Coordinates of C-alpha atoms and ligand atoms in Angstrom, one line a residue:
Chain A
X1 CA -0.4 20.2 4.5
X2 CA -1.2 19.2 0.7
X3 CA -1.2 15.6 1.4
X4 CA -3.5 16.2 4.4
X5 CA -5.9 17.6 2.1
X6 CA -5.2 15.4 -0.6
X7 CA -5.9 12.6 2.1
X8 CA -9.4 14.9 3.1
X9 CA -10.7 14.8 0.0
X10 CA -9.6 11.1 -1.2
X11 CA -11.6 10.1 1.9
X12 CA -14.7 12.3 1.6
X13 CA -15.3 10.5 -2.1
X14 CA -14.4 6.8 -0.5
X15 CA -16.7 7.7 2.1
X16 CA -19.5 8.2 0.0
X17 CA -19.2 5.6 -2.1
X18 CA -19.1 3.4 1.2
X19 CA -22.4 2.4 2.0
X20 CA -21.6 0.6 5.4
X21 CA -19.6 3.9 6.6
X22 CA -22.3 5.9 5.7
X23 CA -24.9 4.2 8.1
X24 CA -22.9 4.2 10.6
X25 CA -22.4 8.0 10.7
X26 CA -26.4 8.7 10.1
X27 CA -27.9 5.7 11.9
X28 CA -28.3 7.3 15.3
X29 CA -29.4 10.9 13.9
X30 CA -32.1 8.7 11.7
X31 CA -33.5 6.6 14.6
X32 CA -33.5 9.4 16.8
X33 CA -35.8 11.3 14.2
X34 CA -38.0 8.6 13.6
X35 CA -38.8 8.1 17.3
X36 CA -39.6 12.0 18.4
X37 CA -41.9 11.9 14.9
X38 CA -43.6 9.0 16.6
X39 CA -43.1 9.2 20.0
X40 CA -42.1 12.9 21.0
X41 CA -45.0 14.8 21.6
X42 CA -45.3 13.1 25.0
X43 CA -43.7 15.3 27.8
X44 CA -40.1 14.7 28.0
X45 CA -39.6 12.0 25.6
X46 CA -37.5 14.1 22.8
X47 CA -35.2 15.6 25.3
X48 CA -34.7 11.8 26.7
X49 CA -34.0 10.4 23.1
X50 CA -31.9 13.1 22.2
X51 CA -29.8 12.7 24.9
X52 CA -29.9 8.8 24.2
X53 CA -28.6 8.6 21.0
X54 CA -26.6 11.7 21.0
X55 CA -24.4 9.7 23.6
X56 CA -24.9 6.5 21.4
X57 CA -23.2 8.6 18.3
X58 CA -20.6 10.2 19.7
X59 CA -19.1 7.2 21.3
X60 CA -19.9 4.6 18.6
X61 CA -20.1 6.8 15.1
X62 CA -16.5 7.7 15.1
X63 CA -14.9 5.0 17.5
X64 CA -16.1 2.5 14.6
X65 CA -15.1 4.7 11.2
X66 CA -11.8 5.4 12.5
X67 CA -10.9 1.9 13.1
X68 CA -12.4 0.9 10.1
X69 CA -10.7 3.4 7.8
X70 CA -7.5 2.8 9.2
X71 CA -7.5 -1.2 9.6
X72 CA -9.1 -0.9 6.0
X73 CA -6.0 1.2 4.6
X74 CA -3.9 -1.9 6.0
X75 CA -5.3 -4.6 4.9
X76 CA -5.7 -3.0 1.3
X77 CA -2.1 -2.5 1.6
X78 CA -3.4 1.3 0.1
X79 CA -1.5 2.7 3.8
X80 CA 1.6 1.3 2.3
X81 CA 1.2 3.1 -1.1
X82 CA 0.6 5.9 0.5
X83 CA 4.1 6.0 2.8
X84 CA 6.3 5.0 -0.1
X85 CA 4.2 8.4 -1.4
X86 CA 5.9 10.1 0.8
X87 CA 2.8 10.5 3.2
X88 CA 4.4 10.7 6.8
X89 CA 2.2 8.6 9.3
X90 CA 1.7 12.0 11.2
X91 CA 0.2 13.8 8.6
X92 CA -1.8 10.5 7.8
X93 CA -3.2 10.0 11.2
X94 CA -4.1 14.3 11.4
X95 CA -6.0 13.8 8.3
X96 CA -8.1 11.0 9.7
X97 CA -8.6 12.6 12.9
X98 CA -9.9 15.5 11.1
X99 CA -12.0 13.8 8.8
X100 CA -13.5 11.4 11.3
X101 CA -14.8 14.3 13.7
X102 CA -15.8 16.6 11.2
X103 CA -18.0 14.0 9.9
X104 CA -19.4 12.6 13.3
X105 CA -19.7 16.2 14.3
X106 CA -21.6 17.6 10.5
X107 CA -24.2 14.6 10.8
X108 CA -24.4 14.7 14.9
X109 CA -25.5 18.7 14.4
X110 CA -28.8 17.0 13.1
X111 CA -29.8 16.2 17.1
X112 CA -29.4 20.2 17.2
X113 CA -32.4 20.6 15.0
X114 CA -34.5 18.2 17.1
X115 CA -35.1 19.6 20.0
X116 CA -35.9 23.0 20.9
X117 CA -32.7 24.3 22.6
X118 CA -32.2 27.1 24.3
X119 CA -28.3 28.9 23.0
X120 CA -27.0 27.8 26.6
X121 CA -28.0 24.6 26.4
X122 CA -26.9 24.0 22.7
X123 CA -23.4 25.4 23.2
X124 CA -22.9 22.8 26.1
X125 CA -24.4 20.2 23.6
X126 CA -21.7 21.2 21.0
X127 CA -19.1 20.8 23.2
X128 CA -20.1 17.8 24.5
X129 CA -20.3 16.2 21.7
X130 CA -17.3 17.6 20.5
X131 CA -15.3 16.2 23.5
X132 CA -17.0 12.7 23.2
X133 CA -16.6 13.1 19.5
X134 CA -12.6 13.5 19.7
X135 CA -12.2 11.2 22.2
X136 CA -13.7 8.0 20.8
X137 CA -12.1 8.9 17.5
X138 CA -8.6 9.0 19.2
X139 CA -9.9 5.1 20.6
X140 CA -10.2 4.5 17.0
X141 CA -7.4 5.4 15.5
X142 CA -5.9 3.0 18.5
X143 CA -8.2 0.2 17.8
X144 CA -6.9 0.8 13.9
X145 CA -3.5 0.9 14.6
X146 CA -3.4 -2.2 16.9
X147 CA -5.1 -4.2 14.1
X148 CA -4.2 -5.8 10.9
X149 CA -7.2 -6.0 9.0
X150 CA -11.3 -4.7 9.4
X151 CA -12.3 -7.6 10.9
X152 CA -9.8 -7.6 13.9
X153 CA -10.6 -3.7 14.1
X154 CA -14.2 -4.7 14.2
X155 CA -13.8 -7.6 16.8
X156 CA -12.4 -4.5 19.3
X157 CA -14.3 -1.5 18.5
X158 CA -17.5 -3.0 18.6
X159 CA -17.5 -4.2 21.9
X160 CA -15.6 -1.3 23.3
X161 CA -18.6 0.9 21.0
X162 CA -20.9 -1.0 22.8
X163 CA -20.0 -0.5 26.4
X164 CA -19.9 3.1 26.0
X165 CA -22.7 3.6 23.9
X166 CA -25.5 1.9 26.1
X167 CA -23.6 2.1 29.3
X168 CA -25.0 5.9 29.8
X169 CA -28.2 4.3 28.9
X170 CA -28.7 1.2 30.9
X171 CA -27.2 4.1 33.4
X172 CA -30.9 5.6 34.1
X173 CA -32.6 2.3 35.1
X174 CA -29.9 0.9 37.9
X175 CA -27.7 3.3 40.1
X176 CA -25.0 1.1 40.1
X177 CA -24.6 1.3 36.7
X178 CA -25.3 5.3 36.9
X179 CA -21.9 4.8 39.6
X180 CA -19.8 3.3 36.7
X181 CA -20.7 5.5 34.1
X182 CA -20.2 8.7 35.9
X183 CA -16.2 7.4 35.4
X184 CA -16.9 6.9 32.1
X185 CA -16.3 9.9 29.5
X186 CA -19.9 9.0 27.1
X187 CA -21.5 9.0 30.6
X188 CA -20.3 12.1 31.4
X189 CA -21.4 13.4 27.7
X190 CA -24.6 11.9 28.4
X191 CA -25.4 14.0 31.4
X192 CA -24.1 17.3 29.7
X193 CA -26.4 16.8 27.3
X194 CA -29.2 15.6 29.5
X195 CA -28.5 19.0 32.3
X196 CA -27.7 21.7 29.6
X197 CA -24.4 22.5 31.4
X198 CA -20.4 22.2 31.5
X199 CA -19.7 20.7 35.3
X200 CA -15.8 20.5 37.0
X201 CA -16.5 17.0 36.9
X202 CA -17.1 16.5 32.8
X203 CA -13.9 18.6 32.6
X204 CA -11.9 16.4 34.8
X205 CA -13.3 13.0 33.4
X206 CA -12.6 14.3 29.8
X207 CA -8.6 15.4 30.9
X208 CA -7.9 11.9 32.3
X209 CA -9.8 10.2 29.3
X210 CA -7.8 13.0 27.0
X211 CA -4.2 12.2 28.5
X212 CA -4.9 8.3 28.3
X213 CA -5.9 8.1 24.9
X214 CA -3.4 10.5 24.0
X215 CA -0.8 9.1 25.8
X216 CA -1.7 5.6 24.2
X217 CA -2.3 7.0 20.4
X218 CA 1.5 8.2 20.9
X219 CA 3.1 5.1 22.3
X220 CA 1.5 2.9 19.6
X221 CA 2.8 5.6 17.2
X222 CA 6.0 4.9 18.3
X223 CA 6.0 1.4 18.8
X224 CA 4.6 0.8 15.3
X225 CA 6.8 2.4 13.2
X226 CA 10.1 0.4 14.7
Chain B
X1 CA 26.5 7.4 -11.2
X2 CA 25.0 4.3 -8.7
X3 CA 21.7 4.6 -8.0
X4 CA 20.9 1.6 -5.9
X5 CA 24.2 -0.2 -3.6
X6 CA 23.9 -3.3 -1.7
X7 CA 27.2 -4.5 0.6
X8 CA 26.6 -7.7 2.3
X9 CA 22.8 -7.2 3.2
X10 CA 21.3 -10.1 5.4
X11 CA 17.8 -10.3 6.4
X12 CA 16.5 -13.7 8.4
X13 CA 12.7 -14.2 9.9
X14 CA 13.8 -15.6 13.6
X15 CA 15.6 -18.6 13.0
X16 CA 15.2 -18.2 8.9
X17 CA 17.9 -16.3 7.3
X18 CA 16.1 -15.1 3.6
X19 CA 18.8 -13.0 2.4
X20 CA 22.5 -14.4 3.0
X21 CA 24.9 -11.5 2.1
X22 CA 23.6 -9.5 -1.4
X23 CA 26.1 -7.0 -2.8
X24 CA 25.3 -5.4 -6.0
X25 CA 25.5 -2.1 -7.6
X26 CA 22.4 -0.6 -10.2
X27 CA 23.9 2.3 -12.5
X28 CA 21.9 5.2 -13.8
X29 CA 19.8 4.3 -16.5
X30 CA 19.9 0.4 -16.9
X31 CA 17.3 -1.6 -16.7
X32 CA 18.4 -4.2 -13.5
X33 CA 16.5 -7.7 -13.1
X34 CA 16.8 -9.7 -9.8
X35 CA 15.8 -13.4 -11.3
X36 CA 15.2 -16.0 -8.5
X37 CA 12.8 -19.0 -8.1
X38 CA 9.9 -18.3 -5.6
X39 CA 11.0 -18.2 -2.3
X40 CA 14.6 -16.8 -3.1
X41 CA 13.8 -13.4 -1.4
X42 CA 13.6 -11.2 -3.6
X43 CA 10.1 -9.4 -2.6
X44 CA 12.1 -9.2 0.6
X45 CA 15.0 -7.0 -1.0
X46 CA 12.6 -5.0 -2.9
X47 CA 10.7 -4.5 0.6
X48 CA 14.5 -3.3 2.3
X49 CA 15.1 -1.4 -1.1
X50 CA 12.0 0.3 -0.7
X51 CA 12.6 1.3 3.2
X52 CA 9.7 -1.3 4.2
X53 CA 11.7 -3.6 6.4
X54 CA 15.1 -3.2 8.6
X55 CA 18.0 -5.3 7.1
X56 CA 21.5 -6.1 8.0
X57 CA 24.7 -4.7 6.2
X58 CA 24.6 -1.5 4.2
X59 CA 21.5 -1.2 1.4
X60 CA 21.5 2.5 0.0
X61 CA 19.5 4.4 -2.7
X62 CA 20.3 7.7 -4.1
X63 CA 23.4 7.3 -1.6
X64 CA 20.9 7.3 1.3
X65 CA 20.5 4.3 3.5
X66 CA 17.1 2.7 3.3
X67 CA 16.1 2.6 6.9
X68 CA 16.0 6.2 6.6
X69 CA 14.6 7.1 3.3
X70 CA 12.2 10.1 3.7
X71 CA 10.0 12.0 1.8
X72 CA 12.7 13.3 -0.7
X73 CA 14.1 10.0 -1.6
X74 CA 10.0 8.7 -2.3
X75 CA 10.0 11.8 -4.5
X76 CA 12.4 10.1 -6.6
X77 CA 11.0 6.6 -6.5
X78 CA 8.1 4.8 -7.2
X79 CA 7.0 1.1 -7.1
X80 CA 4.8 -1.4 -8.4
X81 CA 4.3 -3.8 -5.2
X82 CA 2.0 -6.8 -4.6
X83 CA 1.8 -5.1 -0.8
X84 CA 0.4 -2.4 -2.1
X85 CA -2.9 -1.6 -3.0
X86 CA -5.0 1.4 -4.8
X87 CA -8.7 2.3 -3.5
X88 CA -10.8 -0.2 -4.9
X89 CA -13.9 2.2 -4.2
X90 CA -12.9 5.4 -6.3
X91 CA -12.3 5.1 -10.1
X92 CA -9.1 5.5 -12.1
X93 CA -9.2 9.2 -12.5
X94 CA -9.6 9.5 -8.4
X95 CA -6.6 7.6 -7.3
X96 CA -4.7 9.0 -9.7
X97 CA -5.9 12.3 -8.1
X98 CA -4.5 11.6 -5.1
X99 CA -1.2 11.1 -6.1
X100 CA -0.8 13.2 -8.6
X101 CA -1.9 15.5 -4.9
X102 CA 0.3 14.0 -3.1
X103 CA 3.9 14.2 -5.6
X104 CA 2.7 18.1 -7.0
X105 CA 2.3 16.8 -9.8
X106 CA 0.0 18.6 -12.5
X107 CA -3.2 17.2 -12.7
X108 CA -3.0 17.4 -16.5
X109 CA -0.2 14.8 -16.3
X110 CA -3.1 12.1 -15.6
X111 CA -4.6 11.7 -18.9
X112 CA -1.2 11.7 -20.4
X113 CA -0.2 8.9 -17.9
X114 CA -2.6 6.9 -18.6
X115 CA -2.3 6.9 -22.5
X116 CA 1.3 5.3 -21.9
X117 CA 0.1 2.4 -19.7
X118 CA -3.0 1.7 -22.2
X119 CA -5.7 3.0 -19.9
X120 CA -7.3 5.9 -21.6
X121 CA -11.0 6.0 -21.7
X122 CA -10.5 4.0 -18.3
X123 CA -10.9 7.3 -16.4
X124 CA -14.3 6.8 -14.8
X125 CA -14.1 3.0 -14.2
X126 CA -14.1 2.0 -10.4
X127 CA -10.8 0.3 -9.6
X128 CA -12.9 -3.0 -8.3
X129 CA -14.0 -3.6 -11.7
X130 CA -11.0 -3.8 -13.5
X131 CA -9.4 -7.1 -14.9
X132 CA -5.8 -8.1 -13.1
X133 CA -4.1 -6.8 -16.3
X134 CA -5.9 -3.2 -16.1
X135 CA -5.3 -2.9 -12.0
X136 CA -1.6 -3.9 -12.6
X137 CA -1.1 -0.6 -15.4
X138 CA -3.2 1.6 -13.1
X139 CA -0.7 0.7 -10.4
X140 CA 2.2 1.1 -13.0
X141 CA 0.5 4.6 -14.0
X142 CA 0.3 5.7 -10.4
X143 CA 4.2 4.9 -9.6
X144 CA 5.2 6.4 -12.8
X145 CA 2.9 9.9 -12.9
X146 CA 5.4 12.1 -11.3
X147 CA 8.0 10.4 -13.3
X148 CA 10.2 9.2 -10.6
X149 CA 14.4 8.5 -11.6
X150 CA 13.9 4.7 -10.0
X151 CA 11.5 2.4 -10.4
X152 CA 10.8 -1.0 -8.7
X153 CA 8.6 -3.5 -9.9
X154 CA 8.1 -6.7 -8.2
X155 CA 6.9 -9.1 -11.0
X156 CA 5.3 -6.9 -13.2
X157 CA 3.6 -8.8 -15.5
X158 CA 3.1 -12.3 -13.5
X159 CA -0.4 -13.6 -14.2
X160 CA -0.9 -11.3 -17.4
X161 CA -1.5 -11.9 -20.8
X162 CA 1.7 -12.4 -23.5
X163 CA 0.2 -9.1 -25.2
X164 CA -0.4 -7.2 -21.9
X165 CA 3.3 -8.1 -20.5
X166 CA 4.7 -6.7 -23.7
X167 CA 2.7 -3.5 -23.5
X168 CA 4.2 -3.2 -20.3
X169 CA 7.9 -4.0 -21.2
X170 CA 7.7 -1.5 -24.4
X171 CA 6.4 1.2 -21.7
X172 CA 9.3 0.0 -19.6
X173 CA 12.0 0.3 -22.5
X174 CA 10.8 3.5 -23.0
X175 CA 10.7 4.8 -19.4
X176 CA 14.8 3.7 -19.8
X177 CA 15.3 5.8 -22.5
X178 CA 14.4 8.8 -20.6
X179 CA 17.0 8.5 -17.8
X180 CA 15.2 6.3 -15.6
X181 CA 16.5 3.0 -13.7
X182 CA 14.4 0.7 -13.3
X183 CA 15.1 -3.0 -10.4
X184 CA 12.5 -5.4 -11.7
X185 CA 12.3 -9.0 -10.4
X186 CA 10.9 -11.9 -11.9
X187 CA 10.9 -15.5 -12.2
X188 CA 10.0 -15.4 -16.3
X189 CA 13.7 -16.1 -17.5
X190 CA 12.9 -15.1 -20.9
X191 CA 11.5 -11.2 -19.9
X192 CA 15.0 -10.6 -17.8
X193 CA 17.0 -12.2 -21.1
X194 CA 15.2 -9.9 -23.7
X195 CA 14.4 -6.5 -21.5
X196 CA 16.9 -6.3 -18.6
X197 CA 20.8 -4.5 -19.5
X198 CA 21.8 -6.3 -16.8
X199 CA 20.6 -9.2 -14.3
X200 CA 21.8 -10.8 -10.9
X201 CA 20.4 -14.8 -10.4
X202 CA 19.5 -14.9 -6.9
X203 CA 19.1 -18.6 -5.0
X204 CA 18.4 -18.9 -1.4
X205 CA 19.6 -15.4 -0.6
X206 CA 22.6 -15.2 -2.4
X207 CA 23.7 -14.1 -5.7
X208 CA 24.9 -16.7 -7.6
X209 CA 25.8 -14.9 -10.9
X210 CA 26.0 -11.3 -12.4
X211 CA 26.1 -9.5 -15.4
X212 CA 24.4 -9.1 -19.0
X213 CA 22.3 -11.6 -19.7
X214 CA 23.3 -12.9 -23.0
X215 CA 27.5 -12.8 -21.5
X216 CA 25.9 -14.8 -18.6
X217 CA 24.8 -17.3 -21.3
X218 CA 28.0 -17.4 -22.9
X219 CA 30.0 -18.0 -20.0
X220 CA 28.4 -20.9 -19.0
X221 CA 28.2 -22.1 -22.5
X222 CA 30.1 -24.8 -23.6
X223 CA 32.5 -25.0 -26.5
X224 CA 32.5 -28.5 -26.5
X225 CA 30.3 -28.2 -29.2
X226 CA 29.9 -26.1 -31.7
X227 CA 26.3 -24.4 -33.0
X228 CA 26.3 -23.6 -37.0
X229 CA 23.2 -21.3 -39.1
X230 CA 23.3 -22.2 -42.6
X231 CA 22.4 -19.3 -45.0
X232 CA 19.2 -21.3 -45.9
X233 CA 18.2 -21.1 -41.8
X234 CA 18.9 -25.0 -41.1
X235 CA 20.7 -24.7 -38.0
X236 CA 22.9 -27.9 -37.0
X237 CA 25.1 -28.5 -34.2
X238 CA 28.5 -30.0 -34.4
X239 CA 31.3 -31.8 -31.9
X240 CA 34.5 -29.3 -31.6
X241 CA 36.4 -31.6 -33.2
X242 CA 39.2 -32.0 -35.8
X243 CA 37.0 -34.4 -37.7
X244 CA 34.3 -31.6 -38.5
X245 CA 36.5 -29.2 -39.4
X246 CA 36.0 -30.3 -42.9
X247 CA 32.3 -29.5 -42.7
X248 CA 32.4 -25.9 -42.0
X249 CA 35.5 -25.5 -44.3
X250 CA 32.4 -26.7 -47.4
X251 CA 29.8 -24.5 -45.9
X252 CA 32.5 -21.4 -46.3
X253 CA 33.7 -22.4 -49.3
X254 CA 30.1 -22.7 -50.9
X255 CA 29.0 -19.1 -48.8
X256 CA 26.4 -20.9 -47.0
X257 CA 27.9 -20.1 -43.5
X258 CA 25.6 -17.5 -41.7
X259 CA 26.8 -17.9 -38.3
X260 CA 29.2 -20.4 -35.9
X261 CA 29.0 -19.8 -32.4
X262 CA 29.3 -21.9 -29.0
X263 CA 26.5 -23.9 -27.6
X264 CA 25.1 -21.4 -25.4
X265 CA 22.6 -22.5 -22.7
X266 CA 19.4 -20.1 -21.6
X267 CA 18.9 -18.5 -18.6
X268 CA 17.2 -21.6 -16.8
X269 CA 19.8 -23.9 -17.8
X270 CA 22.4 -22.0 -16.2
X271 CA 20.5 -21.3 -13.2
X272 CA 19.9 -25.1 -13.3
X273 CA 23.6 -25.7 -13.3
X274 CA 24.5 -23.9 -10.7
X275 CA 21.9 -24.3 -8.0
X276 CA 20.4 -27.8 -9.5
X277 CA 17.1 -26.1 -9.1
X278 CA 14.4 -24.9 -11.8
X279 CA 14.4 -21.4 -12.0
X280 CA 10.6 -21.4 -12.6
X281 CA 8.4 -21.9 -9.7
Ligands
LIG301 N1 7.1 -11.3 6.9 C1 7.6 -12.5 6.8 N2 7.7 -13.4 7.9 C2 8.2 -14.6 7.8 N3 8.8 -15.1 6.7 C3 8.8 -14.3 5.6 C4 8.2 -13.0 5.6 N4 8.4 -12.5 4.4 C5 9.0 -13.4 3.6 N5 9.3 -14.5 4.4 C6 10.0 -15.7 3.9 O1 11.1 -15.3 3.2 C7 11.3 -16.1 2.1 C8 11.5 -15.3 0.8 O2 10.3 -14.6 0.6 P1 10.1 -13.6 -0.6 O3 8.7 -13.2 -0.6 O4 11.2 -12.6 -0.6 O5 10.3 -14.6 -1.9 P2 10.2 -14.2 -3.4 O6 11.5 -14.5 -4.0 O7 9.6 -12.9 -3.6 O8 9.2 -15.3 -3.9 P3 8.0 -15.2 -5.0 O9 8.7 -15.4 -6.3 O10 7.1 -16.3 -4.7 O11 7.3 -13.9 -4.9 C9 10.2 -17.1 2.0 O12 10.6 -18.3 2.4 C10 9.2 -16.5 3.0 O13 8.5 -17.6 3.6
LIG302 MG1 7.8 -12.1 -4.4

């Protein structure tokens, strides 16, 4: 418990001094902003790029920092300092968790304050971020612990950032797409967000997605450390 | 009471065996060097000392064996490793923070800390903009700030300054005299003669020689001939032979013998002897 939050707090201040992480955890709240200030007084349009980049920073925001921090730790060789500290990887890897969806969820609370929501529709928001949130930050913490340095974590996330960021997106102009991304769990954040309300079908996407990447997180936990 | 026990350890990478069978023994309180040209292997014992890496035979610290060392045994250790880094974003004072966190360590133990290494007023500079000689005693102040009973250091002061390096040996002297034991290795055959109470030569994995440095010299030196210190400091060296003995019997009889002793070779020669190899890299 103390070296989780001696790991909270070491991470808050290398955060902030961390210019790179930093965008990436307010890029998508920023843009956002910017375009209802310019755009959003036409009908519809703020609800549509909330939505948008909501999706877009739950899957991206903490997919990215996770495997950043963690590949980071490695290549420093600052992961091994910590071990022969007496940091077990478990309480290593909660910390990170932790840190990575408070953050993504602290600086993703700014979409609340830019749309008018009714308390309905922003408690399904909340916990549809929250879901997409945990999710791409358990992809992250695979993505970190499968690589050995930021720029092999960066080669993976990216691209795996990438599909499901946009795919909700690209999602509203072909149905095809709109097929695919129903089976996809940022889709299925994406039309929580989008409809104001919890479905069966968002709850059954996020189990499977939640026992994969679980199931994954733990196997690599246990290949890794042999 | 043995702090750190090696029987027979054997480590290869595939087809490359790096460590051939290393038994040794540290005591409580010594200070142990592992002496070894580059490439001998000894990062990789420091790496199976330190739990890092699987090995063969039996390796053991604090009677524990090192594939299983937990949280109690790092309680007890620290280390000074290349592998391991400190977080080049925060400053001094924050990374030592974190460990002082992470051992329970008083926080007020910090400044202390880094008076011994020869970092204070260093608290608020960021760890990227340190010189190579000010990194290397923030990493020395960070294994030593819960003052752990063992200490490794793998080549502590390669790359630093003659003054630096002796800053650090004084602070590692002194971290002896309170009870700690501390397995350094190095290539610099003149730090292991003058700092280390004992050292093991290590060549391609195996040990090739053992004990106190300066009986190490002596047994290999050679009495063949003979090395003489005359009271005014000329120092002249002398065949053992019949023929000279009239020589030293003047220098006594005129009490300007300081000292007659065997040709004794240094560190590198003997390593040089017995592998054919320079010691340094
Ligand atoms: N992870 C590894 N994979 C493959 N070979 C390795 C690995 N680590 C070390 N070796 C090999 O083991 C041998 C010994 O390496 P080691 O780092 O222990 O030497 P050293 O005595 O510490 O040398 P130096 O004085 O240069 O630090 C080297 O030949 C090296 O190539
Ligand atoms: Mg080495």
């Amino acid at each position: 418990m103390t070296a989780i939050l001696a790991l909270l707090r070491k991470q808050t201040k290398d955060s902030l001094c961390n210019f790179p992480a930093l965008m990436v955890m307010l890029i998508y709240p920023a843009v956002a902003f910017v375009m209802i200030t310019a755009l959003g007084s036409e009908e519809g349009m703020s609800g549509m790029f909330v939505t948008m980049f909501a999706t877009m920073h739950a899957s991206f925001a903490p997919l990215v920092t996770a495997s950043n921090i963690l590949s980071e730790e490695k290549e420093k060789g600052t992961l091994r300092t910590l071990m022969m500290s007496g940091v077990s990887r478990l309480s290593y890897l909660v910390s990170e968790m932790l840190f990575v969806v408070s953050v993504s969820m602290l600086t993703g609370s700014a979409f609340l304050a830019m749309d008018a929501f009714t308390r309905d529709h922003a408690a399904a928001f909340a916990a549809a971020m929250l879901c997409g949130t945990v999710l791409s930050a358990l992809a992250g913490l695979c993505v970190g612990m499968t690589s050995r340095n930021v720029s092999a974590a960066n080669g993976m996330a990216v691209p795996i950032g990438l599909v499901t960021a946009l795919l909700p997106m690209l999602a509203r102009f072909n149905e095809s797409l709109d097929r695919a991304a129903r089976y996809l769990y940022s889709g299925q954040v994406s039309r929580v967000l989008e409809s104001g309300e919890l479905s069966g079908e968002f709850a059954a996407v996020m189990a499977v997605y939640a026992v994969l990447l679980t199931g994954l997180t733990i196997f690599l936990f246990i290949t890794e450390s042999r | 009471m043995t702090i750190v026990k090696l029987d027979g350890v054997t480590r290869s990478f595939g087809e490359k065996q790096v460590l051939g069978g290393v038994s040794l023994q540290i005591e409580k309180g010594e200070i142990f060097g592992l002496l070894g040209p580059s490439g001998a292997g000894k990062t990789t014992l420091v790496n199976i000392l330190t739990g890092q890496m699987p090995c063969g035979g039996k390796a053991e610290i604090f009677g524990m064996d090192c594939a299983r060392i937990g949280r109690e045994v790092y309680r007890r250790t620290g280390a000074v490793l290349d592998n391991c880094g400190l977080y080049e974003r925060l400053t001094c004072m924050d990374n030592m923070k974190l460990f002082a966190r992470l051992h329970h360590t008083p926080v007020s133990a910090i400044a202390e800390t880094l008076r011994a290494v020869g970092l204070d007023g260093s608290e608020g500079l960021r760890v990227r903009a340190l010189s190579k000689g000010m990194r290397q005693r923030l990493k020395l102040a960070c294994a030593i700030l819960h003052a752990p009973e063992l200490l490794f250091l793998d080549e502590p002061t390669s790359g630093l300054d003659p003054a630096t390096a002796e800053e650090i040996h004084a602070l590692m002297r002194r971290l002896r005299e309170s009870g700690a034991t501390l397995f350094l290795t190095t290539h610099n055959m003149e730090e292991a003669y003058r700092l280390c109470d004992r050292i093991a030569l290590l060549h391609e994995g195996r040990i090739v020689e053992e004990g106190q440095p300066a009986a190490i010299c002596r047994r290999h030196g050679s009495d063949a001939e003979l090395h003489i210190v005359t009271s005014d400091g000329k120092e002249l060296s002398l065949p053992n032979l019949p023929e000279n003995a009239g020589t030293v019997a003047a220098l006594m009889r005129e009490k300007k013998l300081r000292a007659i002793h065997s040709a004794e070779p240094d560190l590198g020669t003997v390593f040089l002897r017995l592998t054919g190899k320079e010691l340094t890299q």
